[in-house]
Short mmCIF file of C-alpha atoms and ligand atoms in Angstrom, two decimals:
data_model
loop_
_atom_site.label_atom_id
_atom_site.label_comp_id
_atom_site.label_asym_id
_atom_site.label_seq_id
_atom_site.Cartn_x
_atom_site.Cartn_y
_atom_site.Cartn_z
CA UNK A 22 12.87 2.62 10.28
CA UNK A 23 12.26 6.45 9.10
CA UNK A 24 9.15 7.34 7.14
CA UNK A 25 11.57 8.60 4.45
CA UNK A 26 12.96 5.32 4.13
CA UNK A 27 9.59 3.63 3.37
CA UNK A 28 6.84 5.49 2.07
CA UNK A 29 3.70 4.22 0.12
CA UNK A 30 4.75 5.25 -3.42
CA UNK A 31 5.64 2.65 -5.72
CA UNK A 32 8.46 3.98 -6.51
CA UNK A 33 10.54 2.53 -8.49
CA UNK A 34 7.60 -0.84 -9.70
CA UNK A 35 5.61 1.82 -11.79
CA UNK A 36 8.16 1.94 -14.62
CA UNK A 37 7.10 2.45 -18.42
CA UNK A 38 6.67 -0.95 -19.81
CA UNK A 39 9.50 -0.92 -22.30
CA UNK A 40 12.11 -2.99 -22.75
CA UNK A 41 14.40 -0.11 -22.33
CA UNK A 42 12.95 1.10 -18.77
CA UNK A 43 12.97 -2.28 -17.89
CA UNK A 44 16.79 -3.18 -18.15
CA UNK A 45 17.58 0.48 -16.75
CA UNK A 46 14.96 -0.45 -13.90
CA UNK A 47 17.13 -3.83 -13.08
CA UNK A 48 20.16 -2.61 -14.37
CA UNK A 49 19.98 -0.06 -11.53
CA UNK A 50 18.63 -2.70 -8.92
CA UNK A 51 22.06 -4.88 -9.46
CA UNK A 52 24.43 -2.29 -9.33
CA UNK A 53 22.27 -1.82 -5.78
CA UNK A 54 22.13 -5.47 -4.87
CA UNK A 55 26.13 -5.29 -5.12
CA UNK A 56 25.81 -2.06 -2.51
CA UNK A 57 24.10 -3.69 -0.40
CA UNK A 58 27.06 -7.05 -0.18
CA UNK A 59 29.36 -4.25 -0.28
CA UNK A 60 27.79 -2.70 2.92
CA UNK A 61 27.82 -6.42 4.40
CA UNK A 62 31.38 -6.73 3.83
CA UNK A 63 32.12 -3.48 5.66
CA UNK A 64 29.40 -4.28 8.50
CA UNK A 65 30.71 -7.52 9.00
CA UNK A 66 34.15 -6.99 8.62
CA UNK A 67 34.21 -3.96 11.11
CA UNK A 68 35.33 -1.48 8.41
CA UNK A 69 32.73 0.93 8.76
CA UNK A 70 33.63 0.83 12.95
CA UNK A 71 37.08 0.74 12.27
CA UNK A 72 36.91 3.73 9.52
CA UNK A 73 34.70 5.80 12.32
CA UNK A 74 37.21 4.90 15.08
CA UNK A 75 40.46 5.65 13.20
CA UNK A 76 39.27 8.19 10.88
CA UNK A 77 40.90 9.44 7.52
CA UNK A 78 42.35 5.68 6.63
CA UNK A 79 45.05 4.10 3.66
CA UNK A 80 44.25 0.55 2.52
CA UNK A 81 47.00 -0.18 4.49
CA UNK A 82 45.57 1.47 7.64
CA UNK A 83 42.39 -0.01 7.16
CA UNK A 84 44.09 -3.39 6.25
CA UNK A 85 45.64 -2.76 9.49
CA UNK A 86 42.82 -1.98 11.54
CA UNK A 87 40.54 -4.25 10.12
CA UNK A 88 42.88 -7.20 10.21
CA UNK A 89 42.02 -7.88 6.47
CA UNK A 90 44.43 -8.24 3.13
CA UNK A 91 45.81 -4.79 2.43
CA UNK A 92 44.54 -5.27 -1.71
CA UNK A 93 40.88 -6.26 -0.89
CA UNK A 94 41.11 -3.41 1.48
CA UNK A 95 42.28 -1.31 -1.43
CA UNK A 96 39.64 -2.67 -3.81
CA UNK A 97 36.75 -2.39 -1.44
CA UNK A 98 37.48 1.44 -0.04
CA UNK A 99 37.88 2.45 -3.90
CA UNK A 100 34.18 0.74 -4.61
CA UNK A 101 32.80 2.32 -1.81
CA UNK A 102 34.16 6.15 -2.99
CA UNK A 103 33.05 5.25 -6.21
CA UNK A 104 30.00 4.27 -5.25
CA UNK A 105 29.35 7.49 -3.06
CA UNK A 106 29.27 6.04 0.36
CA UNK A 107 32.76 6.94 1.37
CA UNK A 108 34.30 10.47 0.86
CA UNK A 109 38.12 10.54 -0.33
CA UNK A 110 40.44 12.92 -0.12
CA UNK A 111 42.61 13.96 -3.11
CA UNK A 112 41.32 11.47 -5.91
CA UNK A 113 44.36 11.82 -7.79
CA UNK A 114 46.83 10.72 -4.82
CA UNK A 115 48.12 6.96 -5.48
CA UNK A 116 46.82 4.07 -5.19
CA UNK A 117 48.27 3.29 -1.90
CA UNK A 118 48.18 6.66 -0.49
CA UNK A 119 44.43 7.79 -1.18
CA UNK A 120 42.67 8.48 2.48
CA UNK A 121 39.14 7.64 2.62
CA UNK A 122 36.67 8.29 5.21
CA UNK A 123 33.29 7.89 6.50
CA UNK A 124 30.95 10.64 6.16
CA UNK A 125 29.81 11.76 9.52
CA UNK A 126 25.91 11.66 8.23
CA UNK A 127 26.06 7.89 7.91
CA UNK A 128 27.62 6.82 11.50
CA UNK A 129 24.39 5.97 12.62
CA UNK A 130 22.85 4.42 9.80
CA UNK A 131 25.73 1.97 9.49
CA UNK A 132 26.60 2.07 13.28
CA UNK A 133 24.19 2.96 15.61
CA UNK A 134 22.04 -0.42 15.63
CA UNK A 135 19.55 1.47 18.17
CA UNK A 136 19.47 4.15 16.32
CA UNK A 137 15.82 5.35 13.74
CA UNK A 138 18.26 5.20 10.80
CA UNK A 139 19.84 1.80 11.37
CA UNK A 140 19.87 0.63 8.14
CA UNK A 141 22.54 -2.32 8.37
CA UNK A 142 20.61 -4.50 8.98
CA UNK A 143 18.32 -4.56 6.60
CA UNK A 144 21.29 -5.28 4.06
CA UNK A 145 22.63 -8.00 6.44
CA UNK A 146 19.01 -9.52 5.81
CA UNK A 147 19.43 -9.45 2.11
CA UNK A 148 22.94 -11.25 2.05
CA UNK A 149 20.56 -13.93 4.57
CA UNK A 150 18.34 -14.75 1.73
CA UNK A 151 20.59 -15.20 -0.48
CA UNK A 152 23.14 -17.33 1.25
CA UNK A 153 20.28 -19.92 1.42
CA UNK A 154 19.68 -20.30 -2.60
CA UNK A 155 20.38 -23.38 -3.21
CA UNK A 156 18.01 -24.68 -0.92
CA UNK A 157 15.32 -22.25 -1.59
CA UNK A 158 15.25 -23.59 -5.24
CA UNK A 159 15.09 -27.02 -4.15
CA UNK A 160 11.57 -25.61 -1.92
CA UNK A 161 10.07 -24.08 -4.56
CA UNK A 162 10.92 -27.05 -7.31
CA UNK A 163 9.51 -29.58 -4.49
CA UNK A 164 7.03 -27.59 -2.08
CA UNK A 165 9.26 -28.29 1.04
CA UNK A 166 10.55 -25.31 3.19
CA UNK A 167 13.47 -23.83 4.71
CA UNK A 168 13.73 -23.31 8.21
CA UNK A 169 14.55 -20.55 9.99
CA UNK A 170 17.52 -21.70 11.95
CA UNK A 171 19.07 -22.48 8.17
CA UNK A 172 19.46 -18.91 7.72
CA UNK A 173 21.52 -18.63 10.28
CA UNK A 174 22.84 -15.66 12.59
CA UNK A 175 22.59 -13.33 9.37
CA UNK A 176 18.76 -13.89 9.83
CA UNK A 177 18.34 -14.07 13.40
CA UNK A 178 20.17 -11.36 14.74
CA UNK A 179 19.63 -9.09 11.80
CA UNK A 180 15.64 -9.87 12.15
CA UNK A 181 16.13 -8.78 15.76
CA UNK A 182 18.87 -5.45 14.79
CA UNK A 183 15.72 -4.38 12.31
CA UNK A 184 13.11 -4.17 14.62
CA UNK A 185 15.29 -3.16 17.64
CA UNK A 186 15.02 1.24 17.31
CA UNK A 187 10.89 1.01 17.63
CA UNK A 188 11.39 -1.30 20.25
CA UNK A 189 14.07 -0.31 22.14
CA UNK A 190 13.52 3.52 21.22
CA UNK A 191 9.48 3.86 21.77
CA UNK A 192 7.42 0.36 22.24
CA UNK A 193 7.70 0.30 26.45
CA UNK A 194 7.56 4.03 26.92
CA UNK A 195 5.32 5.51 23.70
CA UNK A 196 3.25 3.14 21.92
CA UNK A 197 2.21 0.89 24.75
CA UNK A 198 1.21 4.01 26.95
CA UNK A 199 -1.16 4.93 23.43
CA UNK A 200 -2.69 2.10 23.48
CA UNK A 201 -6.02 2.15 25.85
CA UNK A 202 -5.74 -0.05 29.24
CA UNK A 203 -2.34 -1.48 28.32
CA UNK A 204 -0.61 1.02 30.76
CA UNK A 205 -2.79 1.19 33.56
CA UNK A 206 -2.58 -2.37 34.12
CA UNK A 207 1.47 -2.36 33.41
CA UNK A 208 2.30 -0.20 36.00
CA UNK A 209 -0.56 -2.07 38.77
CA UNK A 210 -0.52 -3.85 41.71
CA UNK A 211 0.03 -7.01 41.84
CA UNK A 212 2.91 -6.99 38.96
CA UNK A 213 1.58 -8.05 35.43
CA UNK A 214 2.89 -10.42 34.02
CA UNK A 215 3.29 -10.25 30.10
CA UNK A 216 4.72 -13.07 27.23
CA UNK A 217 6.65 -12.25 24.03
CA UNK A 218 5.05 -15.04 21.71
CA UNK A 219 7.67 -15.93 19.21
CA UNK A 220 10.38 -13.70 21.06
CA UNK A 221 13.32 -13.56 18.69
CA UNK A 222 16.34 -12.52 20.41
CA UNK A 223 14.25 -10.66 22.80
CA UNK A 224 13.81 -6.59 22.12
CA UNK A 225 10.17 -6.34 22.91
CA UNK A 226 10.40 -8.28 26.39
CA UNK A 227 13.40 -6.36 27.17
CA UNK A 228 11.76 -2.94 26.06
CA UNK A 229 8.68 -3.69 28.22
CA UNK A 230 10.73 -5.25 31.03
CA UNK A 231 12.76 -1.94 30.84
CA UNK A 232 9.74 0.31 30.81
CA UNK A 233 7.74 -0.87 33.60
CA UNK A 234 10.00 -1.43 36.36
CA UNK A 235 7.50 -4.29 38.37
CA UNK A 236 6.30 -6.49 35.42
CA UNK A 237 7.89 -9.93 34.56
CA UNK A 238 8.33 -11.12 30.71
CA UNK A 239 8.62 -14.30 29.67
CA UNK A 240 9.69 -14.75 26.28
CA UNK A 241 9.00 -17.84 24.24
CA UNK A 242 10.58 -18.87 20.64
CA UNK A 243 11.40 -22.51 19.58
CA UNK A 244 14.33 -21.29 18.19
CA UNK A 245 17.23 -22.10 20.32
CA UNK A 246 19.95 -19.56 18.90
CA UNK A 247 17.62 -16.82 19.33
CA UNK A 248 16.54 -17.78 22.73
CA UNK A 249 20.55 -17.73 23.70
CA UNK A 250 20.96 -14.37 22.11
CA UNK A 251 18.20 -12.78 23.87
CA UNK A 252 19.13 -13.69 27.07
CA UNK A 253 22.77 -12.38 26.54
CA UNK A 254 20.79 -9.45 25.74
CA UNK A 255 18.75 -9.27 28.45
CA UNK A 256 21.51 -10.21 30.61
CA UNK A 257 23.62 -7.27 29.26
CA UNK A 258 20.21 -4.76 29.71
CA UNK A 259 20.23 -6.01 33.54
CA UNK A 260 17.17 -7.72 33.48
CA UNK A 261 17.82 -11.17 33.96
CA UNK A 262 15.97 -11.52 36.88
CA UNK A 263 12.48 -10.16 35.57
CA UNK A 264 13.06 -10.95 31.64
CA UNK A 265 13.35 -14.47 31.00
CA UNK A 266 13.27 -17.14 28.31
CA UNK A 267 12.06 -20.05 27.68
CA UNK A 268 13.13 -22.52 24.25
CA UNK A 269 9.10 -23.32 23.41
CA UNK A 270 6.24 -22.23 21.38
CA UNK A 271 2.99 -21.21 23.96
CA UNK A 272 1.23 -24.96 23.52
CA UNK A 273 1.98 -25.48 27.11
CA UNK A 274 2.53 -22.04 28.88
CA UNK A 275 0.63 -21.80 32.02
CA UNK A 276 -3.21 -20.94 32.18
CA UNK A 277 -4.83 -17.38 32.51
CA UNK A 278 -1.63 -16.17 34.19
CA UNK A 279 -0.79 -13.20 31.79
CA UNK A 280 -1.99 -9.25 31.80
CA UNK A 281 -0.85 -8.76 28.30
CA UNK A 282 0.68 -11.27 25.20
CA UNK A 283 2.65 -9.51 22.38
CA UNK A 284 3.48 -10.99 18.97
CA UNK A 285 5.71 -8.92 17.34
CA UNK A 286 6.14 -9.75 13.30
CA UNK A 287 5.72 -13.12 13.39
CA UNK A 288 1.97 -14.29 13.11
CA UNK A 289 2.36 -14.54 9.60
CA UNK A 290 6.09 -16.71 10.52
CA UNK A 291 3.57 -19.58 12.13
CA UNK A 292 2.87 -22.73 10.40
CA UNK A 293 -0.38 -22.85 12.65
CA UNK A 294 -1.35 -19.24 13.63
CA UNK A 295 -4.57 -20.20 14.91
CA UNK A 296 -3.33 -22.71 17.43
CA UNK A 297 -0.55 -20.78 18.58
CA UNK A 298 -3.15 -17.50 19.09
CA UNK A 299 -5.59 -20.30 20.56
CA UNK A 300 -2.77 -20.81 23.26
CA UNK A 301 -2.45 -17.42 23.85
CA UNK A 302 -6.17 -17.16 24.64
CA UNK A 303 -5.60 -19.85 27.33
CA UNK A 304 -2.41 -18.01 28.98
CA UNK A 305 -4.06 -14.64 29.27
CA UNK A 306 -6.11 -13.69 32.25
CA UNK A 307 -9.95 -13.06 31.65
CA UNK A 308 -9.08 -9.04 31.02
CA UNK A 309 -6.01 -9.64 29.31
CA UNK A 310 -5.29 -8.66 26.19
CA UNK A 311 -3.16 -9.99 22.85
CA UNK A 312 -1.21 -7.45 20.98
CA UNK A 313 -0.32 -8.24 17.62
CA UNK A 314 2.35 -6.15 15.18
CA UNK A 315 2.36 -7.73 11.70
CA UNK A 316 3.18 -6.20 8.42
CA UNK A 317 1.42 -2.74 7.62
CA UNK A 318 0.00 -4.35 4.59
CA UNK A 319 -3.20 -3.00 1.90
CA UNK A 320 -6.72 -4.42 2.71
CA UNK A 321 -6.41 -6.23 -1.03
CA UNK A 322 -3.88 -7.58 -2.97
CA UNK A 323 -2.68 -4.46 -5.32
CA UNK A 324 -0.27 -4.11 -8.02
CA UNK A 325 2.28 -1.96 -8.36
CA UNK A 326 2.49 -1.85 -4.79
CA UNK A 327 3.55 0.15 -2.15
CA UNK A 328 7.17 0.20 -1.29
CA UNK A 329 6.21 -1.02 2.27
CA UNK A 330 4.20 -3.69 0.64
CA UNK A 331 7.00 -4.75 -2.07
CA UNK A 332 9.59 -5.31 0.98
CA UNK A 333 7.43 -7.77 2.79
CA UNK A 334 6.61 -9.75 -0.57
CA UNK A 335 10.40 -10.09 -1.22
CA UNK A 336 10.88 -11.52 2.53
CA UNK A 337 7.81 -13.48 1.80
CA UNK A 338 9.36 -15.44 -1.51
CA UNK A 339 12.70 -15.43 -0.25
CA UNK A 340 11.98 -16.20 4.05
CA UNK A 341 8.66 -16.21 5.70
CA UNK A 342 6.88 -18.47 3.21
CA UNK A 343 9.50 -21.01 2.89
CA UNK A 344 10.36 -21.07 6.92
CA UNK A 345 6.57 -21.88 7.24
CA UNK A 346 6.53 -24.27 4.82
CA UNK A 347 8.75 -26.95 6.46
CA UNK A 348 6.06 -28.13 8.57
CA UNK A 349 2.34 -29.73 7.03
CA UNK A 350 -0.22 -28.91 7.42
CA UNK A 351 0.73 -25.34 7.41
CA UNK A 352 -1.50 -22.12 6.99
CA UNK A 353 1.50 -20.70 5.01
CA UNK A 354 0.29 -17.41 4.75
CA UNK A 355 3.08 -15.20 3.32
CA UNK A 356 4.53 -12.47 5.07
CA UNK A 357 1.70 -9.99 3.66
CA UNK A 358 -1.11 -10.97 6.03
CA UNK A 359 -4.13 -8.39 5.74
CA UNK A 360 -5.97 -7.24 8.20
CA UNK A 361 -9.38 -9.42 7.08
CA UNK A 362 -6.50 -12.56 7.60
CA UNK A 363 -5.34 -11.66 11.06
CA UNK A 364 -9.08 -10.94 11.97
CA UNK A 365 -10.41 -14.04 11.02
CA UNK A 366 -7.29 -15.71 12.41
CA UNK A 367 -8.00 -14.14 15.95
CA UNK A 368 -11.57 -14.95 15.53
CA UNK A 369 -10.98 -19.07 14.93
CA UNK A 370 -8.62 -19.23 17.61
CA UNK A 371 -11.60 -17.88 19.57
CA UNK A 372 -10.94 -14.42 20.43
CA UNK A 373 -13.97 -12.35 21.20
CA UNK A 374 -12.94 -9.01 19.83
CA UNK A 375 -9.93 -8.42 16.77
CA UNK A 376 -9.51 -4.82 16.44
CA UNK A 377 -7.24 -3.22 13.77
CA UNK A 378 -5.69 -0.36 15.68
CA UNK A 379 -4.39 2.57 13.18
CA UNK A 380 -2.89 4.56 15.53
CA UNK A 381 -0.09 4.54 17.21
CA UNK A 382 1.71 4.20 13.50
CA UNK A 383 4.41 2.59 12.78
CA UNK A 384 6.27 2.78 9.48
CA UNK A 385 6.21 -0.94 8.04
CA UNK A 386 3.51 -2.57 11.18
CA UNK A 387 0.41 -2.48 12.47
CA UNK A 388 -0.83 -3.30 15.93
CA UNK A 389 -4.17 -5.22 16.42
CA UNK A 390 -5.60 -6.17 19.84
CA UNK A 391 -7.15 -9.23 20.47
CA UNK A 392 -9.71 -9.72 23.49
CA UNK A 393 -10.01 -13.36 24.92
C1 SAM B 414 10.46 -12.74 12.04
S1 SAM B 414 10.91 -13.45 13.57
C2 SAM B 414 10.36 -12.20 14.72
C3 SAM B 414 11.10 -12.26 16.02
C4 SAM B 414 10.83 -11.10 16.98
N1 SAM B 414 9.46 -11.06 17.45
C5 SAM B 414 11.24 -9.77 16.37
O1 SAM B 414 10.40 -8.90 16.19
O2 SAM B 414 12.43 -9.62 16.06
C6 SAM B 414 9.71 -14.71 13.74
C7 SAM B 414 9.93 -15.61 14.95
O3 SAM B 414 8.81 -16.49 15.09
C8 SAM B 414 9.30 -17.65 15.72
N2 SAM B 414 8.25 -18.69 15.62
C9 SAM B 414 7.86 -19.36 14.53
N3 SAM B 414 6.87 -20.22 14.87
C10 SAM B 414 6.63 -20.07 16.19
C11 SAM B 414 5.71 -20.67 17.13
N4 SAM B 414 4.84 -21.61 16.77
N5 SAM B 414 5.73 -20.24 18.40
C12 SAM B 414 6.59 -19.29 18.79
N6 SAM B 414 7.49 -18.70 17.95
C13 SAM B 414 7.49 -19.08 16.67
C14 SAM B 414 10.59 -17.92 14.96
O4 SAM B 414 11.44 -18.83 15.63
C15 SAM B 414 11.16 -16.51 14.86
O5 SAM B 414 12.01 -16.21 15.94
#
């Protein structure tokens, strides 16, 4: 994600308190919640690829090219243009005849899903949550959860599409290399060995598998349609035979067998963090270390709050805290884990050193190192 995308104002949760700001301030919100399903539609649908590939395109083109009804093709092109994300040519053409294009400036963010601007997926995200409504309202009336698999490939791949530009674009070959005695031991005799706790569909094992040409990754998720995904992926990245993965959490991964342990946004997923980091503990060798990215949250619960911060309370009500509260006893801690959480966290699961490292900076996560 860009910096301009996310910064730390509060943007738009500072409004006047009037009754007036207020409906403007929501007002405004729905007219972008319905952007956001329309960009879903055209993501999903392959408009937006279909638009870039064919160019200047009629409904019926589009309809066409899309393989969708020529009137919702129609009805959707017009929305977008009057919603400013597609440019059309003569306004005053018919209907039928109006050509409509996408602007060259938003390829990437729509398209480009390794790109800094992918933005996509984030929207895709959205649409997730609320797919799931029904049964999120029967969590919160009756304290159960809803897992993670229930939000289906929206979720799961979209999850992984989010975090793939940092990972794919500067985790193996930037940030680890900032990070003291990661590298040096990466690129060592005998290969290291390294594990993706909580893998997804794979990015981080594949970026460090990619990077350091001798190491071997093991990934680990429960999740079985993630775990399927990210060996496609790694399959397609040619790395099969170093980056691999395994359907488990870490309770029984092998003993003091690994250099370095990433977690990558997902300590604060875990129904029991502290078990889970425990296990890591036992995998790593004696001068291993853990590296954990969680959200880039305040030291103390503020309000208004950042932009940054607002984002991972909305995935908190609507993902994170329900998907860890389906098992008990759960820590459910909420997607906004601060850094005095994560350190005592590391610290109970017997960790000797939890250190909050500020730099290398990313835009919505922070890296911590744990030393067993
Ligand atoms: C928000 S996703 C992050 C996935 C990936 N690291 C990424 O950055 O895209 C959280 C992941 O944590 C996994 N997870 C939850 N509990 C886990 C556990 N006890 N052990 C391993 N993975 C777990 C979920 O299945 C899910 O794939």
């Amino acid at each position: 994600m860009t910096t301009e995308t996310h910064g730390t104002e509060t943007d738009g949760a500072e409004t006047e308190r009037t009754a007036d700001a207020f409906v403007g301030r929501i007002f405004e919100a729905s007219t972008g919640m319905l952007d956001v399903m329309s960009v879903y539609l055209g993501d999903q649908l392959g408009l937006y690829r279909a638009l870039h590939g064919g160019g200047r395109a009629t409904a019926g083109e589009l309809a066409a090219w899309g393989r969708i009804d020529q009137r919702y093709a129609r009805e959707w092109l017009e929305q977008q243009a009057a919603t400013g994300i597609l440019e059309v040519d003569d306004v005053a053409a018919p209907a039928e005849e109006r050509r409509y294009r996408l602007p060259d400036a938003y390829v990437e963010p729509l398209l480009d899903l390794d790109s800094p601007f992918s933005i996509a997926p984030l929207a895709r995200t959205v649409v997730a949550c609320a797919k799931v409504m029904p049964k999120l309202m029967e969590a919160y009336r009756t304290g159960g959860g809803v897992a993670w698999s229930d939000y289906g490939p929206d979720m799961i791949e979209a999850q992984g599409d989010f975090n793939r530009p940092w990972l794919v674009g500067s985790f193996g070959t930037e940030l680890l290399p900032a990070i003291a005695g990661i590298d040096e031991r990466l690129v060592a005799d005998p290969p290291a060995r390294v594990a993706d706790v909580a893998c997804g569909v794979g990015w981080a094992a594949i970026a460090i598998g990619r990077a350091y040409p001798k190491v071997r990754v093991d990934g680990f998720d429960p999740d079985r349609s993630s775990i399927d995904l990210a060996r496609r992926n790694a399959h397609d990245a040619g790395l099969s035979d170093r980056v691999t993965f395994k359907t488990s959490d870490v309770a029984n991964a092998e003993a003091g067998q690994y250099d370095l342990a990433v977690i990558i946004e997902a300590l604060h997923d875990m129904t029991q963090p502290v078990s889970v980091l425990a296990s890591v503990r036992r995998m790593l060798r004696p001068d291993g270390v853990a590296l954990v990215a969680d959200e880039k949250t305040e030291d103390a619960f503020t309000a208004p709050a950042s932009t940054t911060e607002r984002l991972a309370y909305g995935f908190s009500i609507f993902t994170c805290l329900p998907a860890a509260m389906t098992v008990r006893p759960t820590a459910a801690t909420g997607t906004v884990l601060r850094a005095d959480v994560v350190r005592r966290l590391g610290t109970e699961a017997g960790f000797q050193s939890v250190e909050r490292l500020d730099e290398p900076e990313l835009d919505m996560l922070r890296f911590y190192r744990m030393t067993p």
